[in-house]
Amino acid sequence: MARIAVVPGDGIGNEVITEGLRVLHALAPDIETEHFDLGAERYLRDGTTMPADVMRRFGSEFSAVLLGALGDPRVPSNVHAKDILLGSRFELDLFINFRPCKLLDARYCPLKDRAESDIDFVVFRENTEGLYTGVGGQFKRGTADEVAMEQEINTRKGVERIIRAAFAWARANGRRKVCMSDKANAMRHGHDLWQRVFRLVAAEYPDIAASHLYVDVLAMRLVQAPQDFDVIVTNNLFGDIITDLGAALQGGIGLAASGNLNPGKAALFEPVHGSAPDIAGQGIANPFATLLTVGMLLAYLGRPEQEVRLQRAVQTCLKAGRVTRELGGTLRTTEATDAVLAAL
Ligand code: ATP
């Protein structure tokens, strides 16, 4: 039986995870969940960020982790968020950041004259290397002669596994195109490695059309012609930026879901938005990103038909204007979930 570790976290994370669990339990009453008291409150209470035994349990005892959001103005360094989220990504080796960008209601797309079918692509962002490893250093810190270096790590194994994952997912899910994005014209060492590995892996997938765009061109093309994209694979930094562009195209951060994956080993699912301290505790956060994230979790657990049902129910509510305030509606967090449960 599937067991899910739940970390509501901070701010609106608590509110949206409560809603996510209502829907999860309604759709899959057999799935067990266990709560973990981790986040800013815990850190402020006893200094704990991410205990080693909890990390070990996440990797061995649970099918997946469901995370709300981390971030609290009372912890300016956000050390707890780094230890919990980045710690899980690195220690559980969650090398895929999986970000579907699908427009469920054309009204919420910021581009003019777009149909829902125009925006339906998935980004595979490398999640364990690149510019986010913290490798680097500072020299003569705080002086006029200061030097700061941030090094980008690209390993053959790391690049190959994310590119391979993108092609394998494309084939398994009936997608026809994979576009790799880098900046090999300016970053001649690391991104040359991406180019060479991409060509090698693409050759193993003759049924999938492989293409390449420099990331600046990709940003432009995503706005001009989002319908051209099926699957995008890119590095950690570029993926971070491009997936926020994707979130905007699909209607905003309140609708964006994500998974951090190491297929067959571990997975952590989370809505893309943060803890939103400005609206936390008011009961007005949009729960839809979390509900769509629960859908991804169900698909990961081998129940793709439940993801489809849930996505349709959210879409029904969007189309009926049964949405929270930031999307122009009047519903509170709990009422928006009620609407989805009714549509289900
Ligand atoms: P963090 O530091 O945890 O990332 P943040 O406030 O800097 O938090 P987000 O929480 O991602 O960043 O979002 C920015 C703003 O978008 C929030 O301040 C909030 O107003 C709005 N927002 C984010 N998520 C939601 C949501 N689920 N429902 C409604 N509004 C949201």
Short mmCIF file of C-alpha atoms and ligand atoms in Angstrom, two decimals:
data_model
loop_
_atom_site.label_atom_id
_atom_site.label_comp_id
_atom_site.label_asym_id
_atom_site.label_seq_id
_atom_site.Cartn_x
_atom_site.Cartn_y
_atom_site.Cartn_z
CA MET A 1 0.00 0.00 0.00
CA ALA A 2 1.24 3.50 -0.85
CA ARG A 3 2.39 5.70 2.04
CA ILE A 4 2.93 9.41 1.62
CA ALA A 5 5.01 11.67 3.87
CA VAL A 6 3.34 15.07 4.23
CA VAL A 7 5.22 18.27 5.05
CA PRO A 8 2.77 21.19 5.07
CA GLY A 9 5.62 23.60 5.85
CA ASP A 10 5.08 27.35 6.21
CA GLY A 11 2.51 30.04 5.48
CA ILE A 12 -0.13 29.05 2.93
CA GLY A 13 1.61 25.66 2.67
CA ASN A 14 -0.46 24.56 5.66
CA GLU A 15 -3.71 25.80 4.15
CA VAL A 16 -3.26 24.30 0.69
CA ILE A 17 -1.98 20.95 1.98
CA THR A 18 -5.12 20.58 4.15
CA GLU A 19 -7.14 20.94 0.94
CA GLY A 20 -4.85 18.65 -1.02
CA LEU A 21 -5.32 15.92 1.55
CA ARG A 22 -9.11 16.27 1.48
CA VAL A 23 -9.01 15.54 -2.24
CA LEU A 24 -6.35 12.82 -1.94
CA HIS A 25 -8.39 10.98 0.71
CA ALA A 26 -11.57 11.35 -1.34
CA LEU A 27 -9.97 9.92 -4.48
CA ALA A 28 -7.72 7.34 -2.85
CA PRO A 29 -8.90 6.42 0.66
CA ASP A 30 -6.46 3.51 0.74
CA ILE A 31 -3.38 5.76 0.64
CA GLU A 32 -1.83 6.33 4.06
CA THR A 33 -0.33 9.65 5.02
CA GLU A 34 2.03 10.64 7.83
CA HIS A 35 2.59 14.24 8.86
CA PHE A 36 6.02 15.69 9.59
CA ASP A 37 6.37 18.75 11.75
CA LEU A 38 9.10 20.50 9.76
CA GLY A 39 9.32 24.15 8.76
CA ALA A 40 9.85 27.57 10.27
CA GLU A 41 7.75 26.96 13.43
CA ARG A 42 9.75 23.85 14.30
CA TYR A 43 13.04 25.59 13.55
CA LEU A 44 12.13 28.56 15.75
CA ARG A 45 10.96 26.20 18.50
CA ASP A 46 13.93 23.85 18.76
CA GLY A 47 16.43 24.65 16.01
CA THR A 48 15.60 21.52 13.98
CA THR A 49 15.64 21.86 10.19
CA MET A 50 15.88 18.40 8.64
CA PRO A 51 16.76 15.46 10.92
CA ALA A 52 18.94 12.83 9.25
CA ASP A 53 16.62 9.98 10.27
CA VAL A 54 13.62 11.74 8.68
CA MET A 55 15.57 12.16 5.44
CA ARG A 56 16.44 8.46 5.56
CA ARG A 57 12.76 7.57 6.14
CA PHE A 58 11.69 9.79 3.23
CA GLY A 59 14.01 7.80 0.99
CA SER A 60 13.10 4.32 2.28
CA GLU A 61 9.65 4.15 3.90
CA PHE A 62 7.46 6.32 1.69
CA SER A 63 6.35 6.15 -1.93
CA ALA A 64 6.58 9.95 -2.11
CA VAL A 65 6.68 13.18 -0.14
CA LEU A 66 4.00 15.88 -0.49
CA LEU A 67 5.31 19.32 0.42
CA GLY A 68 3.35 22.56 0.85
CA ALA A 69 5.73 25.49 0.90
CA LEU A 70 8.73 26.68 2.86
CA GLY A 71 9.75 30.23 3.66
CA ASP A 72 9.05 32.54 6.59
CA PRO A 73 10.04 36.16 7.17
CA ARG A 74 10.99 35.25 10.77
CA VAL A 75 13.81 33.10 9.36
CA PRO A 76 15.53 35.58 7.03
CA SER A 77 18.26 33.11 6.04
CA ASN A 78 15.61 30.48 5.18
CA VAL A 79 18.11 27.92 6.43
CA HIS A 80 15.26 25.50 7.20
CA ALA A 81 13.94 25.73 3.64
CA LYS A 82 17.41 25.08 2.22
CA ASP A 83 17.95 22.05 4.47
CA ILE A 84 14.52 20.55 3.83
CA LEU A 85 13.94 21.24 0.13
CA LEU A 86 17.43 21.50 -1.33
CA GLY A 87 18.57 18.83 1.16
CA SER A 88 15.91 16.42 -0.14
CA ARG A 89 16.70 17.21 -3.76
CA PHE A 90 20.38 16.46 -3.26
CA GLU A 91 20.27 13.65 -0.68
CA LEU A 92 17.42 11.75 -2.32
CA ASP A 93 19.06 12.54 -5.66
CA LEU A 94 15.83 13.90 -7.14
CA PHE A 95 17.47 14.77 -10.42
CA ILE A 96 14.30 15.58 -12.38
CA ASN A 97 12.28 18.69 -11.73
CA PHE A 98 9.16 17.82 -13.68
CA ARG A 99 6.98 20.80 -14.60
CA PRO A 100 3.91 20.35 -16.78
CA CYS A 101 2.66 23.64 -18.26
CA LYS A 102 -0.88 23.10 -19.45
CA LEU A 103 -3.47 25.77 -20.02
CA LEU A 104 -6.80 24.62 -18.55
CA ASP A 105 -8.79 27.76 -19.35
CA ALA A 106 -7.77 30.18 -22.12
CA ARG A 107 -9.13 33.16 -20.13
CA TYR A 108 -6.23 32.88 -17.69
CA CYS A 109 -3.51 32.95 -20.36
CA PRO A 110 -1.71 36.31 -20.57
CA LEU A 111 -1.13 35.86 -24.32
CA LYS A 112 -3.83 37.09 -26.66
CA ASP A 113 -5.90 34.80 -28.90
CA ARG A 114 -4.58 31.56 -27.47
CA ALA A 115 -6.48 28.29 -27.36
CA GLU A 116 -6.04 25.85 -24.50
CA SER A 117 -4.43 23.35 -26.86
CA ASP A 118 -1.67 25.88 -27.64
CA ILE A 119 -0.06 25.52 -24.23
CA ASP A 120 0.63 21.95 -23.26
CA PHE A 121 4.30 21.24 -22.73
CA VAL A 122 6.45 19.70 -20.03
CA VAL A 123 9.81 20.94 -18.77
CA PHE A 124 12.48 18.53 -17.51
CA ARG A 125 14.75 20.73 -15.42
CA GLU A 126 18.00 19.22 -14.13
CA ASN A 127 17.68 19.43 -10.36
CA THR A 128 20.97 18.40 -8.76
CA GLU A 129 23.79 20.11 -10.67
CA GLY A 130 24.34 23.27 -12.67
CA LEU A 131 24.73 26.55 -10.87
CA TYR A 132 22.78 25.55 -7.76
CA THR A 133 25.29 23.31 -5.99
CA GLY A 134 26.89 26.10 -3.99
CA VAL A 135 30.32 25.27 -5.39
CA GLY A 136 32.40 28.43 -5.57
CA GLY A 137 33.96 30.90 -3.25
CA GLN A 138 34.60 34.45 -2.26
CA PHE A 139 37.97 36.13 -2.06
CA LYS A 140 38.70 39.47 -0.34
CA ARG A 141 35.06 39.53 0.75
CA GLY A 142 33.70 42.97 1.60
CA THR A 143 36.61 44.83 0.03
CA ALA A 144 36.78 46.83 -3.17
CA ASP A 145 38.82 43.99 -4.68
CA GLU A 146 36.27 41.29 -3.90
CA VAL A 147 36.00 38.31 -6.22
CA ALA A 148 32.95 35.98 -6.09
CA MET A 149 32.79 32.76 -8.07
CA GLU A 150 29.80 30.50 -8.61
CA GLN A 151 30.73 27.40 -10.54
CA GLU A 152 28.43 25.49 -12.84
CA ILE A 153 28.70 21.74 -12.45
CA ASN A 154 27.82 19.58 -15.45
CA THR A 155 28.67 15.90 -15.23
CA ARG A 156 28.37 13.43 -18.05
CA LYS A 157 26.17 11.19 -15.89
CA GLY A 158 23.99 14.06 -14.69
CA VAL A 159 23.43 15.51 -18.14
CA GLU A 160 22.79 12.12 -19.69
CA ARG A 161 20.22 10.98 -17.14
CA ILE A 162 18.05 14.11 -17.39
CA ILE A 163 18.15 14.08 -21.21
CA ARG A 164 17.37 10.37 -21.24
CA ALA A 165 14.48 10.90 -18.81
CA ALA A 166 13.00 13.56 -21.09
CA PHE A 167 13.10 11.30 -24.16
CA ALA A 168 11.81 8.28 -22.26
CA TRP A 169 8.89 10.28 -20.87
CA ALA A 170 8.11 11.72 -24.30
CA ARG A 171 7.95 8.26 -25.84
CA ALA A 172 5.93 6.77 -22.98
CA ASN A 173 3.42 9.62 -23.09
CA GLY A 174 2.87 9.93 -26.82
CA ARG A 175 4.79 13.19 -27.21
CA ARG A 176 6.62 13.76 -30.47
CA LYS A 177 9.24 16.45 -29.80
CA VAL A 178 12.07 17.10 -27.33
CA CYS A 179 13.81 20.47 -27.37
CA MET A 180 17.09 20.86 -25.47
CA SER A 181 18.02 24.34 -24.39
CA ASP A 182 21.43 25.63 -23.34
CA LYS A 183 23.76 28.52 -24.05
CA ALA A 184 26.55 26.61 -25.77
CA ASN A 185 27.46 29.62 -27.90
CA ALA A 186 28.64 31.47 -24.79
CA MET A 187 29.30 28.67 -22.29
CA ARG A 188 31.67 26.57 -24.30
CA HIS A 189 32.64 23.85 -21.87
CA GLY A 190 29.63 22.69 -19.86
CA HIS A 191 27.08 23.32 -22.54
CA ASP A 192 29.18 21.68 -25.19
CA LEU A 193 28.80 18.57 -23.05
CA TRP A 194 25.00 19.04 -23.17
CA GLN A 195 25.16 19.33 -26.98
CA ARG A 196 27.16 16.16 -27.44
CA VAL A 197 25.13 14.08 -24.99
CA PHE A 198 21.88 15.35 -26.46
CA ARG A 199 22.91 14.22 -29.95
CA LEU A 200 23.90 10.77 -28.65
CA VAL A 201 20.67 10.18 -26.72
CA ALA A 202 18.48 11.66 -29.48
CA ALA A 203 19.92 9.10 -31.90
CA GLU A 204 18.40 6.36 -29.74
CA TYR A 205 14.94 7.90 -30.17
CA PRO A 206 14.40 8.20 -33.93
CA ASP A 207 10.63 8.38 -33.34
CA ILE A 208 11.01 11.63 -31.37
CA ALA A 209 11.95 14.87 -33.16
CA ALA A 210 14.97 16.39 -31.40
CA SER A 211 15.68 20.09 -31.63
CA HIS A 212 17.84 22.67 -29.90
CA LEU A 213 17.37 26.32 -28.95
CA TYR A 214 19.63 28.69 -27.06
CA VAL A 215 17.81 29.67 -23.92
CA ASP A 216 17.32 33.31 -24.92
CA VAL A 217 15.64 32.17 -28.12
CA LEU A 218 13.59 29.62 -26.19
CA ALA A 219 12.22 32.38 -23.94
CA MET A 220 11.15 34.33 -27.01
CA ARG A 221 9.67 31.33 -28.81
CA LEU A 222 7.68 30.24 -25.74
CA VAL A 223 5.86 33.56 -25.86
CA GLN A 224 5.52 33.72 -29.65
CA ALA A 225 4.71 30.09 -30.43
CA PRO A 226 4.12 27.98 -27.30
CA GLN A 227 2.23 25.46 -29.42
CA ASP A 228 5.55 24.34 -30.97
CA PHE A 229 6.69 22.71 -27.71
CA ASP A 230 6.09 19.24 -26.33
CA VAL A 231 8.99 18.44 -23.99
CA ILE A 232 11.81 20.82 -23.04
CA VAL A 233 14.95 19.64 -21.27
CA THR A 234 17.42 22.07 -19.77
CA ASN A 235 19.79 22.75 -16.89
CA ASN A 236 18.99 23.85 -13.35
CA LEU A 237 19.24 27.64 -13.75
CA PHE A 238 17.58 27.91 -17.15
CA GLY A 239 14.89 25.46 -16.05
CA ASP A 240 14.14 27.58 -12.99
CA ILE A 241 13.52 30.63 -15.16
CA ILE A 242 11.73 28.92 -18.04
CA THR A 243 9.32 27.10 -15.71
CA ASP A 244 8.21 30.41 -14.19
CA LEU A 245 7.54 31.66 -17.70
CA GLY A 246 5.59 28.42 -18.19
CA ALA A 247 3.62 29.04 -14.99
CA ALA A 248 2.64 32.48 -16.27
CA LEU A 249 1.50 30.98 -19.60
CA GLN A 250 -0.71 28.44 -17.85
CA GLY A 251 -2.46 31.08 -15.76
CA GLY A 252 -0.17 31.93 -12.89
CA ILE A 253 1.59 30.48 -9.93
CA GLY A 254 -1.69 29.49 -8.25
CA LEU A 255 -2.11 26.79 -10.93
CA ALA A 256 1.42 25.42 -11.29
CA ALA A 257 2.33 21.95 -10.00
CA SER A 258 5.68 20.20 -9.85
CA GLY A 259 7.42 16.95 -9.07
CA ASN A 260 11.01 16.30 -8.01
CA LEU A 261 11.78 12.79 -9.15
CA ASN A 262 14.27 9.98 -9.24
CA PRO A 263 12.14 7.37 -11.02
CA GLY A 264 11.74 4.14 -9.11
CA LYS A 265 13.56 5.53 -6.08
CA ALA A 266 12.07 8.68 -4.57
CA ALA A 267 9.75 11.56 -5.35
CA LEU A 268 8.71 14.85 -3.81
CA PHE A 269 5.69 16.72 -5.13
CA GLU A 270 4.98 20.39 -4.42
CA PRO A 271 2.99 23.30 -5.78
CA VAL A 272 5.35 25.75 -7.48
CA HIS A 273 4.29 28.73 -5.37
CA GLY A 274 5.94 29.66 -2.10
CA SER A 275 4.58 30.31 1.37
CA ALA A 276 3.08 33.71 0.37
CA PRO A 277 3.43 35.37 3.78
CA ASP A 278 1.32 38.31 2.57
CA ILE A 279 -1.84 36.20 2.41
CA ALA A 280 -0.99 33.40 4.88
CA GLY A 281 -3.62 32.64 7.53
CA GLN A 282 -6.41 34.45 5.70
CA GLY A 283 -7.96 31.41 4.04
CA ILE A 284 -7.80 32.93 0.57
CA ALA A 285 -4.90 31.01 -1.03
CA ASN A 286 -5.66 29.21 -4.26
CA PRO A 287 -5.57 25.44 -3.58
CA PHE A 288 -5.64 24.44 -7.28
CA ALA A 289 -1.85 24.19 -7.71
CA THR A 290 -1.82 21.75 -4.81
CA LEU A 291 -4.80 19.80 -6.15
CA LEU A 292 -3.05 19.47 -9.53
CA THR A 293 0.08 18.41 -7.62
CA VAL A 294 -1.97 15.71 -5.88
CA GLY A 295 -3.04 14.62 -9.37
CA MET A 296 0.61 14.25 -10.39
CA LEU A 297 1.25 12.25 -7.24
CA LEU A 298 -1.64 9.90 -8.06
CA ALA A 299 -0.33 9.41 -11.60
CA TYR A 300 3.11 8.64 -10.15
CA LEU A 301 1.48 6.02 -7.91
CA GLY A 302 0.10 4.32 -11.02
CA ARG A 303 -3.34 5.97 -11.07
CA PRO A 304 -3.14 8.23 -14.13
CA GLU A 305 -6.92 8.09 -14.64
CA GLN A 306 -7.38 9.84 -11.29
CA GLU A 307 -5.03 12.62 -12.36
CA VAL A 308 -7.13 13.11 -15.49
CA ARG A 309 -10.35 13.23 -13.42
CA LEU A 310 -8.89 15.73 -11.00
CA GLN A 311 -7.52 17.92 -13.78
CA ARG A 312 -10.96 17.92 -15.44
CA ALA A 313 -12.63 18.86 -12.16
CA VAL A 314 -10.24 21.79 -11.65
CA GLN A 315 -10.85 22.82 -15.26
CA THR A 316 -14.63 22.70 -14.73
CA CYS A 317 -14.26 25.08 -11.76
CA LEU A 318 -11.97 27.42 -13.69
CA LYS A 319 -14.42 27.59 -16.57
CA ALA A 320 -17.33 28.24 -14.21
CA GLY A 321 -15.38 31.03 -12.48
CA ARG A 322 -15.47 29.07 -9.23
CA VAL A 323 -12.05 30.33 -8.24
CA THR A 324 -10.20 32.24 -5.54
CA ARG A 325 -9.66 35.98 -5.43
CA GLU A 326 -6.35 36.25 -7.27
CA LEU A 327 -8.02 34.68 -10.32
CA GLY A 328 -10.93 37.11 -10.11
CA GLY A 329 -13.31 34.92 -8.12
CA THR A 330 -14.80 35.17 -4.66
CA LEU A 331 -14.20 31.72 -3.23
CA ARG A 332 -12.14 31.06 -0.15
CA THR A 333 -9.54 28.27 -0.11
CA THR A 334 -11.91 25.68 1.37
CA GLU A 335 -14.80 26.67 -0.90
CA ALA A 336 -12.62 26.31 -4.00
CA THR A 337 -11.79 22.77 -2.89
CA ASP A 338 -15.48 22.09 -2.18
CA ALA A 339 -16.18 23.14 -5.77
CA VAL A 340 -13.60 20.67 -7.10
CA LEU A 341 -14.95 17.87 -4.90
CA ALA A 342 -18.46 18.62 -6.19
CA ALA A 343 -17.18 18.54 -9.79
CA LEU A 344 -15.50 15.20 -9.07
P1 ATP B 1 8.45 32.24 -0.68
O1 ATP B 1 9.54 33.09 -0.10
O2 ATP B 1 8.00 31.18 0.24
O3 ATP B 1 8.76 31.74 -2.06
P2 ATP B 1 6.93 34.44 -1.77
O4 ATP B 1 5.79 35.22 -1.23
O5 ATP B 1 8.19 35.15 -2.01
O6 ATP B 1 7.15 33.18 -0.81
P3 ATP B 1 5.26 33.08 -3.56
O7 ATP B 1 4.57 32.61 -2.35
O8 ATP B 1 5.65 32.03 -4.54
O9 ATP B 1 6.54 33.86 -3.18
O10 ATP B 1 4.29 34.03 -4.35
C1 ATP B 1 4.39 35.42 -4.58
C2 ATP B 1 3.01 36.03 -4.43
O11 ATP B 1 2.04 35.37 -5.25
C3 ATP B 1 2.52 35.87 -3.02
O12 ATP B 1 2.98 36.91 -2.24
C4 ATP B 1 1.02 35.83 -3.17
O13 ATP B 1 0.47 37.11 -3.13
C5 ATP B 1 0.82 35.19 -4.54
N1 ATP B 1 0.52 33.77 -4.42
C6 ATP B 1 1.39 32.73 -4.40
N2 ATP B 1 0.77 31.57 -4.28
C7 ATP B 1 -0.55 31.83 -4.21
C8 ATP B 1 -1.71 31.03 -4.08
N3 ATP B 1 -1.67 29.69 -3.97
N4 ATP B 1 -2.90 31.65 -4.04
C9 ATP B 1 -2.99 32.98 -4.15
N5 ATP B 1 -1.93 33.79 -4.28
C10 ATP B 1 -0.71 33.24 -4.31
#
